[in-house]
């Protein structure tokens, strides 16, 4: 408690100094917006609803694409782990494509889907798919053979072994892959939104883009803060409970 | 106490290993893990397999469990050939192989969940009964990593006993434990065996342990894995691992083991 108070106070002091530096013209307000300007921007866009609707558009794209990526990646990861042929083909492809920032798909996505939500969806899926697939594959490969043999002696076979033993045993890998996939999807979506304009919805990235065009650095910094906030929050909401559960059960150090 | 051939029992044997051979092909060489091994185990008998590491003890146990197939020969349980794993034969491994994502009760219930005839309440009851049998009824909500090595093996024992198998296959289950914990478990396993009437095949490389637990001790030698000699142990139960009579038996068997080892080395040297 005391420590978070110290952190908070330190940042407050820095903000005040920052405000004064801009106020007295030591830092040009064209280059660095003053904290109060950013606050005013927040006030305006919250009142006219544009910030909330942009956040909504972005989050919807992110969640849809991410979960679609997950739903695809998990079974594909199981397949690469199970079948040598799939591992030597799809597995190799995944290894290559994972290194490609998925915003690099934007030109092709635009060509295939036009300036539509589908293009965005595709880019986000490409962001999360490969790392979750590879993590699932690695997780399954790292399941101790003894777990499976013990299960067989207890009467477990086929699908039961896959769902009750192999999948839960590979959870530590899968969850860290999910986290990495989330980070990739989030970064790629931001890049894509800055890069592509889609008429059906303006996301945070689009706002950031127009902030730059209009030279409105208060808007740019404001949106950057929102993006950081969303990143922190989703980490807390989506992954922390999972990770706590894993730490508790596996007894791994925090 | 002389080396005796396997005594013919009046009742038909529970388990028969008939002329089983198994080779493993590795990149550089071939290992003859088991060479024409035959063994009869009576209903309710406690048989200890003893031998140097690499003599095929685990291989034989896995074949009896149905986890591996022999190259030639066969294993029958109650006269029927074993074709795969079955819950009439449960296995306890050296590492407990408990599942970290389940708590203690969940682990013991794993095999029971595969029995559709039971209700969940019955499963829980059976699991709790067996946790009590191994003295861990108070620990059912613990996670696996919170248990000591000895407790883990107790849970593994409860898990193996829960589906009420008639045969228990134990592969060096106490090898990784400290001496004190082991001694406690010797007492427990003898008590549980008397209460629950199991046929047990127990692998160990510790002669004293084998003499303390077994009705019969079967000596193996390596390269190729063969049965060398068998000893009936007639000591009264429950047995104390530190008793003088037990020490005498194990000295004798250890001597036999060593002479087999040196003759093996001589064979290799030739
Ligand atoms: N899956 C396997 N592949 C290759 N060699 C094996 C395999 N399993 C066992 N072996 C070999 O077979 C021999 C007997 O092994 P094992 O039955 O584990 O011996 P023990 O349990 O008596 O120590 C050893 O030489 C071992 O290296
Ligand atoms: Mg072994």
mmCIF file of N, CA and C in Angstrom, chain A residues 154, chain B residues 87-92 107-109 111-112 115 126-127 129-135 153-170 188-200:
data_model
loop_
_atom_site.group_PDB
_atom_site.id
_atom_site.type_symbol
_atom_site.label_atom_id
_atom_site.label_comp_id
_atom_site.label_asym_id
_atom_site.label_seq_id
_atom_site.Cartn_x
_atom_site.Cartn_y
_atom_site.Cartn_z
ATOM 1 N N UNK A 154 -4.979 -46.774 -16.157
ATOM 2 C CA UNK A 154 -6.228 -46.498 -15.439
ATOM 3 C C UNK A 154 -7.437 -46.557 -16.367
ATOM 4 N N UNK B 87 -7.801 -52.262 -15.908
ATOM 5 C CA UNK B 87 -7.816 -51.798 -14.518
ATOM 6 C C UNK B 87 -7.859 -52.965 -13.534
ATOM 7 N N UNK B 88 -7.735 -54.226 -14.036
ATOM 8 C CA UNK B 88 -7.495 -55.327 -13.100
ATOM 9 C C UNK B 88 -6.029 -55.375 -12.689
ATOM 10 N N UNK B 89 -5.173 -54.632 -13.451
ATOM 11 C CA UNK B 89 -3.745 -54.571 -13.131
ATOM 12 C C UNK B 89 -3.341 -53.109 -13.045
ATOM 13 N N UNK B 90 -3.102 -52.616 -11.860
ATOM 14 C CA UNK B 90 -2.724 -51.210 -11.733
ATOM 15 C C UNK B 90 -1.232 -51.100 -11.467
ATOM 16 N N UNK B 91 -0.654 -49.984 -11.934
ATOM 17 C CA UNK B 91 0.794 -49.816 -11.862
ATOM 18 C C UNK B 91 1.146 -48.642 -10.959
ATOM 19 N N UNK B 92 2.209 -48.806 -10.196
ATOM 20 C CA UNK B 92 2.769 -47.697 -9.431
ATOM 21 C C UNK B 92 4.198 -47.511 -9.913
ATOM 22 N N UNK B 107 -6.825 -36.771 -8.174
ATOM 23 C CA UNK B 107 -5.921 -37.794 -8.679
ATOM 24 C C UNK B 107 -6.428 -39.199 -8.363
ATOM 25 N N UNK B 108 -6.887 -39.382 -7.115
ATOM 26 C CA UNK B 108 -7.348 -40.719 -6.731
ATOM 27 C C UNK B 108 -8.638 -41.069 -7.480
ATOM 28 N N UNK B 109 -9.396 -40.022 -7.852
ATOM 29 C CA UNK B 109 -10.666 -40.265 -8.537
ATOM 30 C C UNK B 109 -10.501 -40.471 -10.043
ATOM 31 N N UNK B 111 -9.214 -42.680 -12.092
ATOM 32 C CA UNK B 111 -9.628 -43.954 -12.700
ATOM 33 C C UNK B 111 -11.113 -44.214 -12.452
ATOM 34 N N UNK B 112 -11.613 -43.700 -11.318
ATOM 35 C CA UNK B 112 -13.029 -43.952 -10.989
ATOM 36 C C UNK B 112 -13.950 -43.194 -11.934
ATOM 37 N N UNK B 115 -15.342 -45.091 -14.727
ATOM 38 C CA UNK B 115 -16.312 -46.168 -14.477
ATOM 39 C C UNK B 115 -17.707 -45.585 -14.506
ATOM 40 N N UNK B 126 -15.353 -43.772 -2.529
ATOM 41 C CA UNK B 126 -14.314 -44.781 -2.758
ATOM 42 C C UNK B 126 -12.926 -44.145 -2.650
ATOM 43 N N UNK B 127 -12.778 -42.962 -3.254
ATOM 44 C CA UNK B 127 -11.477 -42.278 -3.219
ATOM 45 C C UNK B 127 -11.097 -41.940 -1.775
ATOM 46 N N UNK B 129 -12.090 -43.419 0.925
ATOM 47 C CA UNK B 129 -11.778 -44.666 1.630
ATOM 48 C C UNK B 129 -10.306 -45.039 1.426
ATOM 49 N N UNK B 130 -9.849 -44.913 0.175
ATOM 50 C CA UNK B 130 -8.468 -45.320 -0.104
ATOM 51 C C UNK B 130 -7.450 -44.303 0.397
ATOM 52 N N UNK B 131 -7.836 -43.027 0.418
ATOM 53 C CA UNK B 131 -6.937 -42.034 1.018
ATOM 54 C C UNK B 131 -6.775 -42.325 2.505
ATOM 55 N N UNK B 132 -7.839 -42.751 3.128
ATOM 56 C CA UNK B 132 -7.787 -43.081 4.542
ATOM 57 C C UNK B 132 -6.885 -44.293 4.749
ATOM 58 N N UNK B 133 -6.988 -45.244 3.840
ATOM 59 C CA UNK B 133 -6.182 -46.457 3.915
ATOM 60 C C UNK B 133 -4.686 -46.130 3.929
ATOM 61 N N UNK B 134 -4.293 -45.107 3.189
ATOM 62 C CA UNK B 134 -2.875 -44.739 3.166
ATOM 63 C C UNK B 134 -2.568 -43.600 4.143
ATOM 64 N N UNK B 135 -3.556 -43.250 4.962
ATOM 65 C CA UNK B 135 -3.327 -42.267 6.018
ATOM 66 C C UNK B 135 -3.282 -40.828 5.554
ATOM 67 N N UNK B 153 3.937 -40.851 -2.973
ATOM 68 C CA UNK B 153 3.827 -42.280 -3.264
ATOM 69 C C UNK B 153 2.625 -42.894 -2.566
ATOM 70 N N UNK B 154 2.241 -42.355 -1.420
ATOM 71 C CA UNK B 154 1.020 -42.829 -0.766
ATOM 72 C C UNK B 154 -0.208 -42.506 -1.615
ATOM 73 N N UNK B 155 -0.225 -41.285 -2.153
ATOM 74 C CA UNK B 155 -1.356 -40.917 -3.025
ATOM 75 C C UNK B 155 -1.363 -41.822 -4.252
ATOM 76 N N UNK B 156 -0.171 -42.065 -4.813
ATOM 77 C CA UNK B 156 -0.093 -42.935 -5.990
ATOM 78 C C UNK B 156 -0.599 -44.341 -5.643
ATOM 79 N N UNK B 157 -0.300 -44.784 -4.417
ATOM 80 C CA UNK B 157 -0.785 -46.094 -3.984
ATOM 81 C C UNK B 157 -2.312 -46.081 -3.879
ATOM 82 N N UNK B 158 -2.838 -45.013 -3.284
ATOM 83 C CA UNK B 158 -4.300 -44.899 -3.167
ATOM 84 C C UNK B 158 -4.935 -44.873 -4.551
ATOM 85 N N UNK B 159 -4.294 -44.155 -5.477
ATOM 86 C CA UNK B 159 -4.822 -44.064 -6.830
ATOM 87 C C UNK B 159 -4.825 -45.435 -7.510
ATOM 88 N N UNK B 160 -3.755 -46.205 -7.259
ATOM 89 C CA UNK B 160 -3.677 -47.529 -7.862
ATOM 90 C C UNK B 160 -4.686 -48.490 -7.239
ATOM 91 N N UNK B 161 -4.962 -48.308 -5.939
ATOM 92 C CA UNK B 161 -5.882 -49.227 -5.260
ATOM 93 C C UNK B 161 -7.342 -48.899 -5.545
ATOM 94 N N UNK B 162 -7.615 -47.643 -5.883
ATOM 95 C CA UNK B 162 -9.006 -47.176 -5.959
ATOM 96 C C UNK B 162 -9.895 -48.003 -6.893
ATOM 97 N N UNK B 163 -9.455 -48.360 -8.093
ATOM 98 C CA UNK B 163 -10.356 -49.160 -8.946
ATOM 99 C C UNK B 163 -10.404 -50.629 -8.546
ATOM 100 N N UNK B 164 -9.869 -50.959 -7.387
ATOM 101 C CA UNK B 164 -9.889 -52.308 -6.841
ATOM 102 C C UNK B 164 -9.305 -53.350 -7.804
ATOM 103 N N UNK B 165 -8.044 -53.153 -8.212
ATOM 104 C CA UNK B 165 -7.417 -54.126 -9.105
ATOM 105 C C UNK B 165 -7.092 -55.385 -8.316
ATOM 106 N N UNK B 166 -6.954 -56.503 -9.025
ATOM 107 C CA UNK B 166 -6.546 -57.715 -8.302
ATOM 108 C C UNK B 166 -5.039 -57.851 -8.299
ATOM 109 N N UNK B 167 -4.403 -57.183 -9.258
ATOM 110 C CA UNK B 167 -2.945 -57.241 -9.322
ATOM 111 C C UNK B 167 -2.389 -55.826 -9.212
ATOM 112 N N UNK B 168 -1.353 -55.698 -8.390
ATOM 113 C CA UNK B 168 -0.685 -54.411 -8.243
ATOM 114 C C UNK B 168 0.744 -54.582 -8.741
ATOM 115 N N UNK B 169 1.146 -53.737 -9.697
ATOM 116 C CA UNK B 169 2.490 -53.808 -10.248
ATOM 117 C C UNK B 169 3.254 -52.585 -9.765
ATOM 118 N N UNK B 170 4.325 -52.799 -9.034
ATOM 119 C CA UNK B 170 5.032 -51.668 -8.426
ATOM 120 C C UNK B 170 6.475 -51.652 -8.914
ATOM 121 N N UNK B 188 3.119 -50.128 6.045
ATOM 122 C CA UNK B 188 1.810 -49.828 5.450
ATOM 123 C C UNK B 188 1.464 -50.801 4.341
ATOM 124 N N UNK B 189 2.442 -51.090 3.505
ATOM 125 C CA UNK B 189 2.133 -51.921 2.343
ATOM 126 C C UNK B 189 1.786 -53.342 2.789
ATOM 127 N N UNK B 190 2.454 -53.819 3.853
ATOM 128 C CA UNK B 190 2.126 -55.163 4.360
ATOM 129 C C UNK B 190 0.725 -55.178 4.966
ATOM 130 N N UNK B 191 0.391 -54.099 5.689
ATOM 131 C CA UNK B 191 -0.938 -54.017 6.299
ATOM 132 C C UNK B 191 -2.017 -53.953 5.219
ATOM 133 N N UNK B 192 -1.808 -53.093 4.247
ATOM 134 C CA UNK B 192 -2.813 -52.909 3.192
ATOM 135 C C UNK B 192 -2.975 -54.191 2.385
ATOM 136 N N UNK B 193 -1.855 -54.848 2.123
ATOM 137 C CA UNK B 193 -1.921 -56.084 1.360
ATOM 138 C C UNK B 193 -2.722 -57.145 2.117
ATOM 139 N N UNK B 194 -2.517 -57.216 3.458
ATOM 140 C CA UNK B 194 -3.273 -58.185 4.254
ATOM 141 C C UNK B 194 -4.763 -57.831 4.254
ATOM 142 N N UNK B 195 -5.077 -56.530 4.322
ATOM 143 C CA UNK B 195 -6.479 -56.103 4.361
ATOM 144 C C UNK B 195 -7.163 -56.266 3.014
ATOM 145 N N UNK B 196 -6.442 -55.922 1.943
ATOM 146 C CA UNK B 196 -7.097 -55.811 0.642
ATOM 147 C C UNK B 196 -6.844 -57.005 -0.271
ATOM 148 N N UNK B 197 -6.009 -57.965 0.185
ATOM 149 C CA UNK B 197 -5.785 -59.219 -0.567
ATOM 150 C C UNK B 197 -5.435 -58.975 -2.031
ATOM 151 N N UNK B 198 -4.278 -58.437 -2.267
ATOM 152 C CA UNK B 198 -3.849 -58.193 -3.646
ATOM 153 C C UNK B 198 -2.742 -59.165 -4.036
ATOM 154 N N UNK B 199 -2.666 -59.421 -5.317
ATOM 155 C CA UNK B 199 -1.486 -60.071 -5.872
ATOM 156 C C UNK B 199 -0.532 -58.942 -6.242
ATOM 157 N N UNK B 200 0.711 -59.024 -5.775
ATOM 158 C CA UNK B 200 1.624 -57.892 -5.993
ATOM 159 C C UNK B 200 2.919 -58.355 -6.649
#
